[in-house]
C-alpha positions as a Python dict, from the first residue, in 0.01 Angstrom:
ca = {
    (1, 'M'): (0, 0, 0),
    (2, 'E'): (-317, -72, 135),
    (3, 'Q'): (-412, -265, 468),
    (4, 'E'): (-620, -475, 247),
    (5, 'Q'): (-326, -579, 20),
    (6, 'V'): (-158, -713, 384),
    (7, 'W'): (-399, -898, 557),
    (8, 'D'): (-556, -1174, 286),
    (9, 'V'): (-568, -1513, 344),
    (10, 'D'): (-222, -1579, 275),
    (11, 'A'): (-103, -1353, 562),
    (12, 'A'): (-410, -1449, 817),
    (13, 'Q'): (-265, -1827, 761),
    (14, 'R'): (70, -1742, 844),
    (15, 'Y'): (-16, -1525, 1082),
    (16, 'D'): (-20, -1781, 1409),
    (17, 'T'): (339, -1898, 1542),
    (18, 'P'): (233, -2127, 1831),
    (19, 'G'): (491, -2111, 2118),
    (20, 'E'): (724, -1856, 1917),
    (21, 'G'): (735, -1520, 1859),
    (22, 'M'): (443, -1314, 1994),
    (23, 'F'): (287, -1637, 2082),
    (24, 'A'): (535, -1747, 2333),
    (25, 'P'): (444, -1813, 2625),
    (26, 'E'): (675, -1572, 2823),
    (27, 'V'): (542, -1330, 2626),
    (28, 'L'): (180, -1431, 2563),
    (29, 'R'): (145, -1492, 2965),
    (30, 'P'): (179, -1165, 3103),
    (31, 'T'): (-47, -994, 2860),
    (32, 'V'): (-323, -1217, 2952),
    (33, 'D'): (-281, -1169, 3309),
    (34, 'R'): (-285, -799, 3313),
    (35, 'L'): (-585, -747, 3078),
    (36, 'A'): (-761, -991, 3305),
    (37, 'E'): (-650, -799, 3605),
    (38, 'L'): (-786, -472, 3462),
    (39, 'A'): (-1131, -630, 3308),
    (40, 'G'): (-1169, -737, 3675),
    (41, 'D'): (-1560, -877, 3649),
    (42, 'G'): (-1660, -713, 3367),
    (43, 'R'): (-1648, -739, 2992),
    (44, 'A'): (-1338, -707, 2740),
    (45, 'L'): (-1347, -563, 2374),
    (46, 'E'): (-1067, -602, 2154),
    (47, 'F'): (-979, -380, 1845),
    (48, 'A'): (-821, -569, 1585),
    (49, 'I'): (-875, -917, 1763),
    (50, 'G'): (-682, -1079, 1469),
    (51, 'T'): (-707, -1456, 1480),
    (52, 'G'): (-750, -1458, 1875),
    (53, 'R'): (-379, -1463, 2004),
    (54, 'V'): (-503, -1288, 2289),
    (55, 'A'): (-849, -1291, 2254),
    (56, 'V'): (-900, -1678, 2310),
    (57, 'P'): (-679, -1677, 2625),
    (58, 'L'): (-851, -1456, 2808),
    (59, 'A'): (-1194, -1562, 2736),
    (60, 'E'): (-1063, -1930, 2840),
    (61, 'R'): (-974, -1722, 3150),
    (62, 'G'): (-1340, -1648, 3254),
    (63, 'V'): (-1347, -1283, 3032),
    (64, 'P'): (-1629, -1230, 2849),
    (65, 'V'): (-1418, -1066, 2513),
    (66, 'T'): (-1618, -937, 2227),
    (67, 'G'): (-1393, -841, 1869),
    (68, 'I'): (-1375, -587, 1607),
    (69, 'E'): (-1203, -680, 1324),
    (70, 'L'): (-1165, -554, 943),
    (71, 'F'): (-997, -858, 803),
    (72, 'R'): (-1262, -1159, 699),
    (73, 'P'): (-964, -1376, 646),
    (74, 'M'): (-834, -1310, 997),
    (75, 'V'): (-1189, -1405, 1173),
    (76, 'D'): (-1192, -1723, 954),
    (77, 'E'): (-887, -1814, 1166),
    (78, 'L'): (-1011, -1692, 1510),
    (79, 'R'): (-1311, -1923, 1412),
    (80, 'T'): (-1078, -2253, 1399),
    (81, 'K'): (-1001, -2179, 1780),
    (82, 'A'): (-1349, -2052, 1922),
    (83, 'D'): (-1728, -2006, 1763),
    (84, 'E'): (-1916, -1695, 1775),
    (85, 'A'): (-2107, -1756, 2073),
    (86, 'T'): (-1780, -1794, 2260),
    (87, 'I'): (-1619, -1472, 2102),
    (88, 'P'): (-1855, -1258, 1892),
    (89, 'V'): (-1688, -1081, 1623),
    (90, 'V'): (-1814, -713, 1475),
    (91, 'L'): (-1669, -696, 1125),
    (92, 'G'): (-1548, -328, 1089),
    (93, 'D'): (-1294, -63, 1125),
    (94, 'M'): (-1183, -60, 1499),
    (95, 'A'): (-1187, 332, 1468),
    (96, 'T'): (-1594, 355, 1362),
    (97, 'A'): (-1735, 8, 1431),
    (98, 'T'): (-1946, -56, 1741),
    (99, 'A'): (-2053, -372, 1915),
    (100, 'P'): (-2305, -424, 2191),
    (101, 'G'): (-2207, -341, 2500),
    (102, 'P'): (-2113, -181, 2753),
    (103, 'Y'): (-1741, -314, 2828),
    (104, 'T'): (-1553, -205, 3181),
    (105, 'L'): (-1198, -242, 2924),
    (106, 'V'): (-1106, -214, 2558),
    (107, 'Y'): (-751, -281, 2476),
    (108, 'L'): (-503, -287, 2154),
    (109, 'V'): (-206, -481, 2197),
    (110, 'Y'): (126, -543, 1942),
    (111, 'N'): (131, -180, 1798),
    (112, 'T'): (-227, -246, 1604),
    (113, 'I'): (-299, 138, 1658),
    (114, 'S'): (-65, 218, 1399),
    (115, 'N'): (-222, 55, 1165),
    (116, 'L'): (-424, 344, 1095),
    (117, 'L'): (-239, 568, 865),
    (118, 'T'): (-385, 912, 984),
    (119, 'Q'): (-362, 1093, 1289),
    (120, 'A'): (-757, 1164, 1209),
    (121, 'E'): (-825, 785, 1255),
    (122, 'Q'): (-593, 739, 1554),
    (123, 'V'): (-818, 1001, 1756),
    (124, 'A'): (-1096, 854, 1617),
    (125, 'C'): (-1018, 508, 1747),
    (126, 'F'): (-994, 644, 2081),
    (127, 'R'): (-1336, 835, 2077),
    (128, 'N'): (-1465, 465, 1982),
    (129, 'A'): (-1285, 328, 2260),
    (130, 'A'): (-1465, 569, 2506),
    (131, 'R'): (-1781, 512, 2391),
    (132, 'H'): (-1773, 163, 2443),
    (133, 'L'): (-1676, 184, 2782),
    (134, 'T'): (-1839, 219, 3115),
    (135, 'P'): (-1764, 521, 3329),
    (136, 'G'): (-1422, 465, 3505),
    (137, 'G'): (-1350, 191, 3231),
    (138, 'R'): (-1016, 126, 3044),
    (139, 'F'): (-844, 160, 2771),
    (140, 'V'): (-501, -29, 2718),
    (141, 'I'): (-279, 18, 2380),
    (142, 'E'): (46, -157, 2356),
    (143, 'L'): (287, 25, 2088),
    (144, 'W'): (674, 42, 2015),
    (145, 'V'): (854, 348, 2057),
    (146, 'P'): (960, 519, 1739),
    (147, 'E'): (1348, 445, 1680),
    (148, 'L'): (1416, 757, 1488),
    (149, 'R'): (1731, 825, 1727),
    (150, 'K'): (1860, 509, 1548),
    (151, 'L'): (1846, 631, 1178),
    (152, 'P'): (2123, 834, 1094),
    (153, 'P'): (2112, 1169, 902),
    (154, 'G'): (2015, 1103, 524),
    (155, 'Q'): (1940, 741, 570),
    (156, 'Q'): (1560, 590, 540),
    (157, 'A'): (1614, 235, 614),
    (158, 'M'): (1699, 38, 944),
    (159, 'V'): (1787, -305, 1006),
    (160, 'W'): (1582, -383, 1344),
    (161, 'Q'): (1672, -742, 1359),
    (162, 'S'): (1865, -1026, 1193),
    (163, 'E'): (1890, -1366, 1302),
    (164, 'P'): (1902, -1710, 1127),
    (165, 'G'): (1630, -1744, 844),
    (166, 'Y'): (1478, -1355, 955),
    (167, 'I'): (1558, -1007, 859),
    (168, 'G'): (1360, -673, 1000),
    (169, 'M'): (1408, -390, 793),
    (170, 'D'): (1203, -80, 838),
    (171, 'T'): (1180, 207, 574),
    (172, 'Y'): (1086, 589, 698),
    (173, 'D'): (894, 859, 566),
    (174, 'V'): (968, 1132, 836),
    (175, 'V'): (762, 1420, 685),
    (176, 'Q'): (434, 1198, 658),
    (177, 'Q'): (529, 977, 1009),
    (178, 'R'): (493, 722, 820),
    (179, 'V'): (695, 347, 854),
    (180, 'V'): (691, 40, 618),
    (181, 'S'): (808, -299, 806),
    (182, 'H'): (971, -539, 575),
    (183, 'H'): (982, -892, 688),
    (184, 'F'): (1234, -1143, 498),
    (185, 'R'): (1219, -1489, 563),
    (186, 'F'): (1416, -1760, 391),
    (187, 'D'): (1608, -2070, 433),
    (188, 'E'): (1925, -2241, 262),
    (189, 'T'): (1770, -2170, -86),
    (190, 'R'): (1804, -1871, -314),
    (191, 'Q'): (1456, -1786, -263),
    (192, 'A'): (1319, -1551, 33),
    (193, 'H'): (972, -1462, 116),
    (194, 'L'): (875, -1114, 168),
    (195, 'S'): (591, -932, 365),
    (196, 'R'): (543, -551, 445),
    (197, 'S'): (317, -360, 654),
    (198, 'P'): (258, 16, 676),
    (199, 'H'): (207, 198, 1010),
    (200, 'R'): (193, 572, 1110),
    (201, 'Y'): (407, 566, 1423),
    (202, 'I'): (318, 771, 1732),
    (203, 'W'): (529, 937, 2004),
    (204, 'P'): (414, 841, 2326),
    (205, 'A'): (349, 1255, 2399),
    (206, 'E'): (144, 1246, 2121),
    (207, 'L'): (-52, 898, 2202),
    (208, 'D'): (-136, 1081, 2551),
    (209, 'L'): (-293, 1376, 2380),
    (210, 'M'): (-513, 1191, 2162),
    (211, 'A'): (-639, 1010, 2476),
    (212, 'Q'): (-717, 1349, 2632),
    (213, 'L'): (-877, 1472, 2335),
    (214, 'A'): (-1140, 1135, 2371),
    (215, 'G'): (-1159, 1224, 2765),
    (216, 'F'): (-922, 994, 2913),
    (217, 'E'): (-648, 1030, 3139),
    (218, 'L'): (-294, 829, 3143),
    (219, 'E'): (-305, 588, 3463),
    (220, 'T'): (-12, 384, 3399),
    (221, 'R'): (280, 338, 3163),
    (222, 'H'): (505, 84, 3156),
    (223, 'A'): (794, -62, 2946),
    (224, 'D'): (599, -451, 2918),
    (225, 'W'): (296, -628, 3058),
    (226, 'T'): (510, -730, 3375),
    (227, 'G'): (528, -375, 3523),
    (228, 'S'): (915, -301, 3410),
    (229, 'E'): (999, 61, 3432),
    (230, 'F'): (916, 294, 3153),
    (231, 'T'): (1261, 479, 3074),
    (232, 'A'): (1422, 664, 2791),
    (233, 'E'): (1545, 336, 2636),
    (234, 'S'): (1239, 131, 2641),
    (235, 'R'): (1164, 37, 2287),
    (236, 'S'): (774, -37, 2354),
    (237, 'H'): (526, 71, 2633),
    (238, 'V'): (182, -51, 2767),
    (239, 'S'): (-36, 221, 2871),
    (240, 'V'): (-336, 202, 3103),
    (241, 'Y'): (-610, 500, 3003),
    (242, 'R'): (-887, 545, 3242),
    (243, 'L'): (-1223, 775, 3170),
    (244, 'P'): (-1313, 962, 3477),
    (245, 'P'): (-1602, 797, 3725),
    (246, 'H'): (-1880, 1021, 3568),
    (247, 'H'): (-1739, 1029, 3225),
    (248, 'E'): (-2037, 1183, 2981),
    (249, 'G'): (-1846, 1072, 2637),
    (250, 'P'): (-1564, 1221, 2414),
    (251, 'S'): (-1550, 1593, 2303),
    (252, 'A'): (-1633, 1642, 1966),
}
């Protein structure tokens, strides 16, 4: 499965769920609050800006936001909310594309770094973030913690959410460090809608090493955007990496 098969016009038009899920105020408000705090008086760059779930309210808070996005249908949906003058977007891969900068903050939310399906691409993403940042700038990543402890021996699939009208299931390839998320949505009829997305999962320690290769240091890690303590039981984390004040670019 290629990412181009996932993020098509249909997926882009279905992506927004105003007031619910990742668009719920209790999810979105702390995200925007924390990013606005980290951006300070500087500019922010969002990798994989998508339909502008975070960028639009962040720009409304007065933070100048630019985006990089690989898939045109997602940008088309963003353009229904903000024009190019308000939120400029560069079409391209977040691991390699460049945007006019520099920035005090680069951020990647809601597990999006895992959409890069090789370790090399994920490392390149860190280096690309470093290229865009001023000395002392920050790179923020929101990412889930792999839940392999819940996967019984010999079993390759796990239901991680089940509620009326929705079942979420992940299938794992532990050799390749890959997971495919399956989303089943259904109603009272016999028909269901299935969407799938491939990912390469990353352990927090591996993420920290990627950061080190690009010249970053881990500044903080919390379990969520409100600053809850990160523990062995946390299902996700918000990690803030910072360049040293006299950073001269990522290592080769």
